[in-house]
PDB file of C-alpha atoms in Angstrom:
ATOM      1  CA  MET A  24      -0.071  -0.036   0.129  1.00  0.00           C
ATOM      2  CA  THR A  25       2.721   2.441   0.778  1.00  0.00           C
ATOM      3  CA  ALA A  26       4.674   1.813  -2.726  1.00  0.00           C
ATOM      4  CA  ARG A  27       1.469   2.406  -4.288  1.00  0.00           C
ATOM      5  CA  ARG A  28       1.054   5.761  -2.558  1.00  0.00           C
ATOM      6  CA  SER A  29       4.647   6.604  -3.382  1.00  0.00           C
ATOM      7  CA  ARG A  30       4.270   5.924  -7.042  1.00  0.00           C
ATOM      8  CA  SER A  31       0.726   7.829  -6.971  1.00  0.00           C
ATOM      9  CA  ARG A  32       2.500  10.799  -5.781  1.00  0.00           C
ATOM     10  CA  SER A  33       5.648  10.670  -7.832  1.00  0.00           C
ATOM     11  CA  ALA A  34       3.047  10.532 -11.003  1.00  0.00           C
ATOM     12  CA  ALA A  35       1.383  13.661  -9.686  1.00  0.00           C
ATOM     13  CA  TYR A  36       4.226  15.363  -8.819  1.00  0.00           C
ATOM     14  CA  ALA A  37       5.198  14.704 -12.580  1.00  0.00           C
ATOM     15  CA  ALA A  38       2.227  15.926 -14.142  1.00  0.00           C
ATOM     16  CA  LEU A  39       2.283  19.123 -11.822  1.00  0.00           C
ATOM     17  CA  ALA A  40       5.739  19.859 -13.101  1.00  0.00           C
ATOM     18  CA  LEU A  41       4.957  19.491 -16.764  1.00  0.00           C
ATOM     19  CA  GLY A  42       1.893  21.917 -16.484  1.00  0.00           C
ATOM     20  CA  LEU A  43       4.140  24.457 -14.968  1.00  0.00           C
ATOM     21  CA  ALA A  44       6.515  23.767 -17.635  1.00  0.00           C
ATOM     22  CA  GLY A  45       3.859  24.510 -20.158  1.00  0.00           C
ATOM     23  CA  SER A  46       2.467  27.559 -18.339  1.00  0.00           C
ATOM     24  CA  LEU A  47       5.991  29.138 -18.313  1.00  0.00           C
ATOM     25  CA  ALA A  48       6.687  28.439 -21.964  1.00  0.00           C
ATOM     26  CA  LEU A  49       3.069  29.897 -23.108  1.00  0.00           C
ATOM     27  CA  THR A  50       3.380  33.083 -20.778  1.00  0.00           C
ATOM     28  CA  GLY A  51       6.847  33.842 -22.281  1.00  0.00           C
ATOM     29  CA  CYS A  52       5.519  33.261 -26.237  1.00  0.00           C
ATOM     30  CA  LYS A  53       3.260  35.869 -24.890  1.00  0.00           C
ATOM     31  CA  SER A  54       5.353  38.275 -23.637  1.00  0.00           C
ATOM     32  CA  HIS A  55       7.383  37.682 -26.755  1.00  0.00           C
ATOM     33  CA  SER A  56       4.758  38.395 -29.029  1.00  0.00           C
ATOM     34  CA  SER A  57       3.715  41.586 -27.140  1.00  0.00           C
ATOM     35  CA  LYS A  58       7.452  43.003 -27.319  1.00  0.00           C
ATOM     36  CA  LYS A  59       7.211  42.274 -31.080  1.00  0.00           C
ATOM     37  CA  SER A  60       3.627  44.037 -31.357  1.00  0.00           C
ATOM     38  CA  LYS A  61       4.912  47.127 -29.507  1.00  0.00           C
ATOM     39  CA  LYS A  62       8.230  47.423 -31.595  1.00  0.00           C
ATOM     40  CA  SER A  63       6.042  46.858 -34.692  1.00  0.00           C
ATOM     41  CA  SER A  64       3.778  49.831 -33.441  1.00  0.00           C
ATOM     42  CA  SER A  65       6.481  52.059 -32.507  1.00  0.00           C
ATOM     43  CA  SER A  66       8.204  51.751 -35.763  1.00  0.00           C
ATOM     44  CA  SER A  67       5.113  52.544 -37.737  1.00  0.00           C
ATOM     45  CA  SER A  68       4.473  55.356 -35.759  1.00  0.00           C
ATOM     46  CA  LYS A  69       8.150  56.717 -36.543  1.00  0.00           C
ATOM     47  CA  SER A  70       7.599  56.106 -40.200  1.00  0.00           C
ATOM     48  CA  LYS A  71       4.257  57.927 -40.094  1.00  0.00           C
ATOM     49  CA  LYS A  72       6.161  60.902 -38.392  1.00  0.00           C
ATOM     50  CA  ARG A  73       8.777  60.575 -41.129  1.00  0.00           C
ATOM     51  CA  ARG A  74       6.108  60.922 -43.606  1.00  0.00           C
ATOM     52  CA  ILE A  75       4.481  63.916 -42.279  1.00  0.00           C
ATOM     53  CA  ILE A  76       7.837  65.633 -41.905  1.00  0.00           C
ATOM     54  CA  GLY A  77       9.074  64.768 -45.203  1.00  0.00           C
ATOM     55  CA  GLY A  78       5.582  66.107 -46.781  1.00  0.00           C
ATOM     56  CA  GLY A  79       5.775  69.537 -44.892  1.00  0.00           C
ATOM     57  CA  ALA A  80       9.444  69.876 -46.213  1.00  0.00           C
ATOM     58  CA  ALA A  81       8.356  69.143 -49.826  1.00  0.00           C
ATOM     59  CA  ALA A  82       5.194  71.343 -49.231  1.00  0.00           C
ATOM     60  CA  ALA A  83       7.513  74.418 -48.197  1.00  0.00           C
ATOM     61  CA  GLY A  84       9.804  73.509 -50.777  1.00  0.00           C
ATOM     62  CA  ALA A  85       7.114  73.801 -53.452  1.00  0.00           C
ATOM     63  CA  GLY A  86       6.082  77.193 -51.623  1.00  0.00           C
ATOM     64  CA  ALA A  87       9.671  78.329 -52.258  1.00  0.00           C
ATOM     65  CA  GLY A  88       9.953  77.431 -55.650  1.00  0.00           C
ATOM     66  CA  ALA A  89       6.531  79.059 -56.576  1.00  0.00           C
ATOM     67  CA  ALA A  90       8.099  82.377 -54.835  1.00  0.00           C
ATOM     68  CA  SER A  91      11.110  82.244 -57.026  1.00  0.00           C
ATOM     69  CA  ARG A  92       9.051  81.721 -60.216  1.00  0.00           C
ATOM     70  CA  ARG A  93       6.954  84.909 -59.950  1.00  0.00           C
ATOM     71  CA  VAL A  94       7.324  86.801 -63.231  1.00  0.00           C
ATOM     72  CA  PRO A  95       8.721  90.318 -62.535  1.00  0.00           C
ATOM     73  CA  ASP A  96       7.339  93.597 -63.944  1.00  0.00           C
ATOM     74  CA  CYS A  97       9.063  94.694 -66.965  1.00  0.00           C
ATOM     75  CA  TYR A  98      11.141  97.734 -66.953  1.00  0.00           C
ATOM     76  CA  PRO A  99      12.048 100.182 -70.001  1.00  0.00           C
ATOM     77  CA  SER A 100      15.587 101.807 -70.704  1.00  0.00           C
ATOM     78  CA  THR A 101      16.951 103.774 -73.638  1.00  0.00           C
ATOM     79  CA  TYR A 102      18.312 100.407 -75.244  1.00  0.00           C
ATOM     80  CA  LYS A 103      15.509  98.176 -74.633  1.00  0.00           C
ATOM     81  CA  VAL A 104      12.790 100.117 -76.326  1.00  0.00           C
ATOM     82  CA  THR A 105      13.430 101.154 -80.029  1.00  0.00           C
ATOM     83  CA  PHE A 106      11.194 102.700 -82.901  1.00  0.00           C
ATOM     84  CA  SER A 107      11.081 102.740 -86.375  1.00  0.00           C
ATOM     85  CA  GLN A 108       8.540 104.421 -88.638  1.00  0.00           C
ATOM     86  CA  GLN A 109       7.028 102.460 -91.404  1.00  0.00           C
ATOM     87  CA  THR A 110       6.097 104.376 -94.463  1.00  0.00           C
ATOM     88  CA  GLY A 111       3.291 103.476 -97.438  1.00  0.00           C
ATOM     89  CA  PRO A 112      -0.504 103.469 -96.945  1.00  0.00           C
ATOM     90  CA  LYS A 113      -0.211 101.575 -94.076  1.00  0.00           C
ATOM     91  CA  SER A 114       2.123 103.672 -92.492  1.00  0.00           C
ATOM     92  CA  HIS A 115       3.074 103.502 -88.529  1.00  0.00           C
ATOM     93  CA  VAL A 116       5.400 103.673 -85.777  1.00  0.00           C
ATOM     94  CA  ALA A 117       6.453 100.338 -84.282  1.00  0.00           C
ATOM     95  CA  VAL A 118       7.404 100.265 -80.874  1.00  0.00           C
ATOM     96  CA  LYS A 119       9.602  97.286 -79.846  1.00  0.00           C
ATOM     97  CA  PHE A 120      10.768  96.133 -76.298  1.00  0.00           C
ATOM     98  CA  ARG A 121      13.200  93.833 -75.679  1.00  0.00           C
ATOM     99  CA  ASN A 122      13.740  91.650 -72.475  1.00  0.00           C
ATOM    100  CA  SER A 123      17.232  91.683 -72.448  1.00  0.00           C
ATOM    101  CA  THR A 124      17.318  89.708 -68.997  1.00  0.00           C
ATOM    102  CA  SER A 125      17.608  85.776 -68.399  1.00  0.00           C
ATOM    103  CA  ARG A 126      14.144  85.589 -67.044  1.00  0.00           C
ATOM    104  CA  ASP A 127      10.553  86.137 -68.102  1.00  0.00           C
ATOM    105  CA  CYS A 128       8.651  89.705 -66.803  1.00  0.00           C
ATOM    106  CA  LYS A 129       5.439  91.245 -67.641  1.00  0.00           C
ATOM    107  CA  LEU A 130       3.826  94.407 -69.495  1.00  0.00           C
ATOM    108  CA  TYR A 131       0.423  95.739 -68.876  1.00  0.00           C
ATOM    109  CA  ASN A 132      -2.094  97.377 -71.400  1.00  0.00           C
ATOM    110  CA  ALA A 133       0.147 100.084 -73.330  1.00  0.00           C
ATOM    111  CA  PRO A 134       3.176 101.949 -73.352  1.00  0.00           C
ATOM    112  CA  LEU A 135       2.573 105.569 -72.243  1.00  0.00           C
ATOM    113  CA  LEU A 136       4.483 107.812 -74.752  1.00  0.00           C
ATOM    114  CA  ARG A 137       5.104 111.791 -74.198  1.00  0.00           C
ATOM    115  CA  PHE A 138       6.608 113.111 -77.373  1.00  0.00           C
ATOM    116  CA  ASN A 139       8.474 116.329 -77.196  1.00  0.00           C
ATOM    117  CA  ASN A 140       7.834 116.751 -73.510  1.00  0.00           C
ATOM    118  CA  ALA A 141       4.056 116.766 -73.737  1.00  0.00           C
ATOM    119  CA  LYS A 142       1.924 117.183 -70.685  1.00  0.00           C
ATOM    120  CA  SER A 143      -0.390 114.178 -71.266  1.00  0.00           C
ATOM    121  CA  PRO A 144       0.841 110.797 -73.143  1.00  0.00           C
ATOM    122  CA  LEU A 145      -0.513 109.440 -76.258  1.00  0.00           C
ATOM    123  CA  PRO A 146      -4.162 108.185 -75.976  1.00  0.00           C
ATOM    124  CA  LEU A 147      -4.682 104.546 -75.847  1.00  0.00           C
ATOM    125  CA  LEU A 148      -5.940 103.126 -79.200  1.00  0.00           C
ATOM    126  CA  GLN A 149      -7.816 100.215 -77.179  1.00  0.00           C
ATOM    127  CA  GLY A 150      -9.725 101.448 -74.095  1.00  0.00           C
ATOM    128  CA  THR A 151      -8.850 104.801 -72.534  1.00  0.00           C
ATOM    129  CA  PRO A 152      -6.647 105.623 -69.349  1.00  0.00           C
ATOM    130  CA  GLY A 153      -9.810 104.940 -67.243  1.00  0.00           C
ATOM    131  CA  HIS A 154     -11.329 102.251 -68.959  1.00  0.00           C
ATOM    132  CA  LEU A 155      -8.207  99.559 -69.662  1.00  0.00           C
ATOM    133  CA  ASP A 156      -9.116  96.154 -71.266  1.00  0.00           C
ATOM    134  CA  GLY A 157      -6.649  94.653 -68.479  1.00  0.00           C
ATOM    135  CA  THR A 158      -3.879  93.393 -71.244  1.00  0.00           C
ATOM    136  CA  ARG A 159      -0.981  91.446 -69.888  1.00  0.00           C
ATOM    137  CA  ILE A 160       1.566  89.483 -71.546  1.00  0.00           C
ATOM    138  CA  THR A 161       4.657  87.525 -70.575  1.00  0.00           C
ATOM    139  CA  VAL A 162       7.803  88.512 -72.448  1.00  0.00           C
ATOM    140  CA  PRO A 163      10.152  85.506 -72.213  1.00  0.00           C
ATOM    141  CA  ALA A 164      13.436  85.806 -71.197  1.00  0.00           C
ATOM    142  CA  HIS A 165      15.500  87.850 -74.375  1.00  0.00           C
ATOM    143  CA  GLY A 166      12.217  87.894 -75.910  1.00  0.00           C
ATOM    144  CA  TYR A 167      10.125  90.805 -77.776  1.00  0.00           C
ATOM    145  CA  ALA A 168       6.956  92.762 -77.162  1.00  0.00           C
ATOM    146  CA  TYR A 169       5.321  95.143 -79.754  1.00  0.00           C
ATOM    147  CA  ALA A 170       2.769  98.141 -79.640  1.00  0.00           C
ATOM    148  CA  VAL A 171       2.126 100.239 -82.900  1.00  0.00           C
ATOM    149  CA  ILE A 172       0.983 104.109 -83.740  1.00  0.00           C
ATOM    150  CA  PRO A 173      -0.884 104.175 -86.734  1.00  0.00           C
ATOM    151  CA  THR A 174       0.357 107.188 -88.965  1.00  0.00           C
ATOM    152  CA  ASN A 175      -1.425 106.513 -92.072  1.00  0.00           C
ATOM    153  CA  THR A 176      -3.455 109.847 -92.525  1.00  0.00           C
ATOM    154  CA  ALA A 177      -1.529 113.680 -92.528  1.00  0.00           C
ATOM    155  CA  ALA A 178      -3.181 114.080 -89.346  1.00  0.00           C
ATOM    156  CA  THR A 179      -1.737 111.256 -87.485  1.00  0.00           C
ATOM    157  CA  LYS A 180       1.208 111.398 -89.052  1.00  0.00           C
ATOM    158  CA  GLY A 181       1.795 114.767 -88.101  1.00  0.00           C
ATOM    159  CA  THR A 182       5.021 116.559 -87.990  1.00  0.00           C
ATOM    160  CA  GLU A 183       8.537 114.558 -87.136  1.00  0.00           C
ATOM    161  CA  GLN A 184       9.499 114.587 -83.263  1.00  0.00           C
ATOM    162  CA  LYS A 185      12.511 115.098 -81.292  1.00  0.00           C
ATOM    163  CA  SER A 186      12.328 112.968 -78.203  1.00  0.00           C
ATOM    164  CA  VAL A 187       9.736 110.617 -76.315  1.00  0.00           C
ATOM    165  CA  THR A 188       9.460 109.911 -72.670  1.00  0.00           C
ATOM    166  CA  ILE A 189       8.492 106.412 -71.951  1.00  0.00           C
ATOM    167  CA  ASP A 190       6.545 104.884 -68.860  1.00  0.00           C
ATOM    168  CA  PHE A 191       5.408 100.864 -68.243  1.00  0.00           C
ATOM    169  CA  MET A 192       1.986 100.975 -67.333  1.00  0.00           C
ATOM    170  CA  GLY A 193       0.883  98.770 -63.918  1.00  0.00           C
ATOM    171  CA  ILE A 194      -2.224  96.618 -63.659  1.00  0.00           C
ATOM    172  CA  SER A 195      -4.735  99.604 -62.881  1.00  0.00           C
ATOM    173  CA  ALA A 196      -5.047 102.816 -65.304  1.00  0.00           C
ATOM    174  CA  SER A 197      -3.106 105.071 -62.278  1.00  0.00           C
ATOM    175  CA  SER A 198      -0.491 102.860 -61.583  1.00  0.00           C
ATOM    176  CA  VAL A 199       2.987 102.604 -63.592  1.00  0.00           C
ATOM    177  CA  THR A 200       5.345  99.995 -62.677  1.00  0.00           C
ATOM    178  CA  HIS A 201       9.177 101.537 -64.207  1.00  0.00           C
ATOM    179  CA  GLY A 202       9.805 104.737 -66.048  1.00  0.00           C
ATOM    180  CA  PRO A 203      10.132 107.096 -67.194  1.00  0.00           C
ATOM    181  CA  VAL A 204      13.203 107.132 -69.595  1.00  0.00           C
ATOM    182  CA  THR A 205      13.598 109.289 -72.537  1.00  0.00           C
ATOM    183  CA  VAL A 206      14.891 108.420 -76.074  1.00  0.00           C
ATOM    184  CA  ASN A 207      16.529 111.352 -78.021  1.00  0.00           C
ATOM    185  CA  PHE A 208      15.649 110.450 -81.833  1.00  0.00           C
ATOM    186  CA  PRO A 209      18.226 112.651 -83.346  1.00  0.00           C
ATOM    187  CA  GLU A 210      20.977 111.156 -81.131  1.00  0.00           C
ATOM    188  CA  LYS A 211      19.837 107.658 -82.405  1.00  0.00           C
ATOM    189  CA  ARG A 212      19.524 109.046 -85.852  1.00  0.00           C
ATOM    190  CA  LEU A 213      15.823 108.422 -86.183  1.00  0.00           C
ATOM    191  CA  HIS A 214      12.854 110.282 -87.911  1.00  0.00           C
ATOM    192  CA  ILE A 215       9.691 109.672 -86.349  1.00  0.00           C
ATOM    193  CA  SER A 216       6.732 111.590 -87.349  1.00  0.00           C
ATOM    194  CA  VAL A 217       3.796 111.307 -85.140  1.00  0.00           C
ATOM    195  CA  GLY A 218       0.547 113.648 -85.096  1.00  0.00           C
ATOM    196  CA  LYS A 219      -2.972 113.025 -83.619  1.00  0.00           C
ATOM    197  CA  SER A 220      -2.586 109.417 -83.370  1.00  0.00           C
ATOM    198  CA  LYS A 221      -3.000 106.704 -80.666  1.00  0.00           C
ATOM    199  CA  VAL A 222      -0.667 103.681 -79.408  1.00  0.00           C
ATOM    200  CA  THR A 223      -1.863  99.604 -79.171  1.00  0.00           C
ATOM    201  CA  ASN A 224      -1.971  97.594 -76.445  1.00  0.00           C
ATOM    202  CA  TRP A 225       1.168  95.486 -76.276  1.00  0.00           C
ATOM    203  CA  SER A 226       1.659  92.394 -78.178  1.00  0.00           C
ATOM    204  CA  SER A 227       3.626  89.265 -78.557  1.00  0.00           C
ATOM    205  CA  SER A 228       4.193  89.481 -82.266  1.00  0.00           C
ATOM    206  CA  ILE A 229       4.485  92.865 -84.626  1.00  0.00           C
ATOM    207  CA  HIS A 230       1.672  91.379 -86.930  1.00  0.00           C
ATOM    208  CA  GLY A 231      -0.609  91.223 -83.680  1.00  0.00           C
ATOM    209  CA  ALA A 232       0.114  94.991 -82.628  1.00  0.00           C
ATOM    210  CA  GLN A 233      -0.351  96.151 -86.949  1.00  0.00           C
ATOM    211  CA  LEU A 234      -3.581  94.328 -86.565  1.00  0.00           C
ATOM    212  CA  ALA A 235      -4.849  95.730 -83.486  1.00  0.00           C
ATOM    213  CA  GLY A 236      -3.660  99.174 -84.978  1.00  0.00           C
ATOM    214  CA  GLY A 237      -5.499  98.893 -88.221  1.00  0.00           C
ATOM    215  CA  VAL A 238      -2.257  98.804 -90.368  1.00  0.00           C
ATOM    216  CA  GLY A 239      -1.982  94.757 -90.889  1.00  0.00           C
ATOM    217  CA  ASN A 240      -2.254  92.540 -93.640  1.00  0.00           C
TER     218      ASN A 240
END
């Protein structure tokens, strides 16, 4: 009887030991899995933060790029604005602006031209100083823009001028972006005759300016 009890106790102790070993193993697995989950969660959170920070930096960079791409206003000078007289039935004076810089610039409406120190600029053919049509063109780097003064009648041709003072209009009727500069025609050996005429708005091509002035083909 004593031997049987001893064997029963030994078997019970063995079963208990196995059960404890299994429980400890299971606990260890759960702890290991929990640590992996925490590490994965932390890694995912860091990745999201990096993406957010990276996205913010990209947006800031895009904003800086847009600011650097803003197109400035064009400005006149005695070598950037030139004049030439065309004769014949469709006689006119061509005004040519050259963008000598390495970046684009903007022109608004029409050039303001005062011949022989006149108090008022030449009237606008398209609109009036108080009612502009909002012309705005971008002149590419080293590109050109044109305006035309029709002189195809005796009244519009008038007499030969000695000089012209040039301002560049702004976006509104009362604003001026840059100027004035004065071109002396005798110094440049130019013969420019302008009478009671008007000037067209700026155009990207001489042909477009001529059509607007009614002297194109």
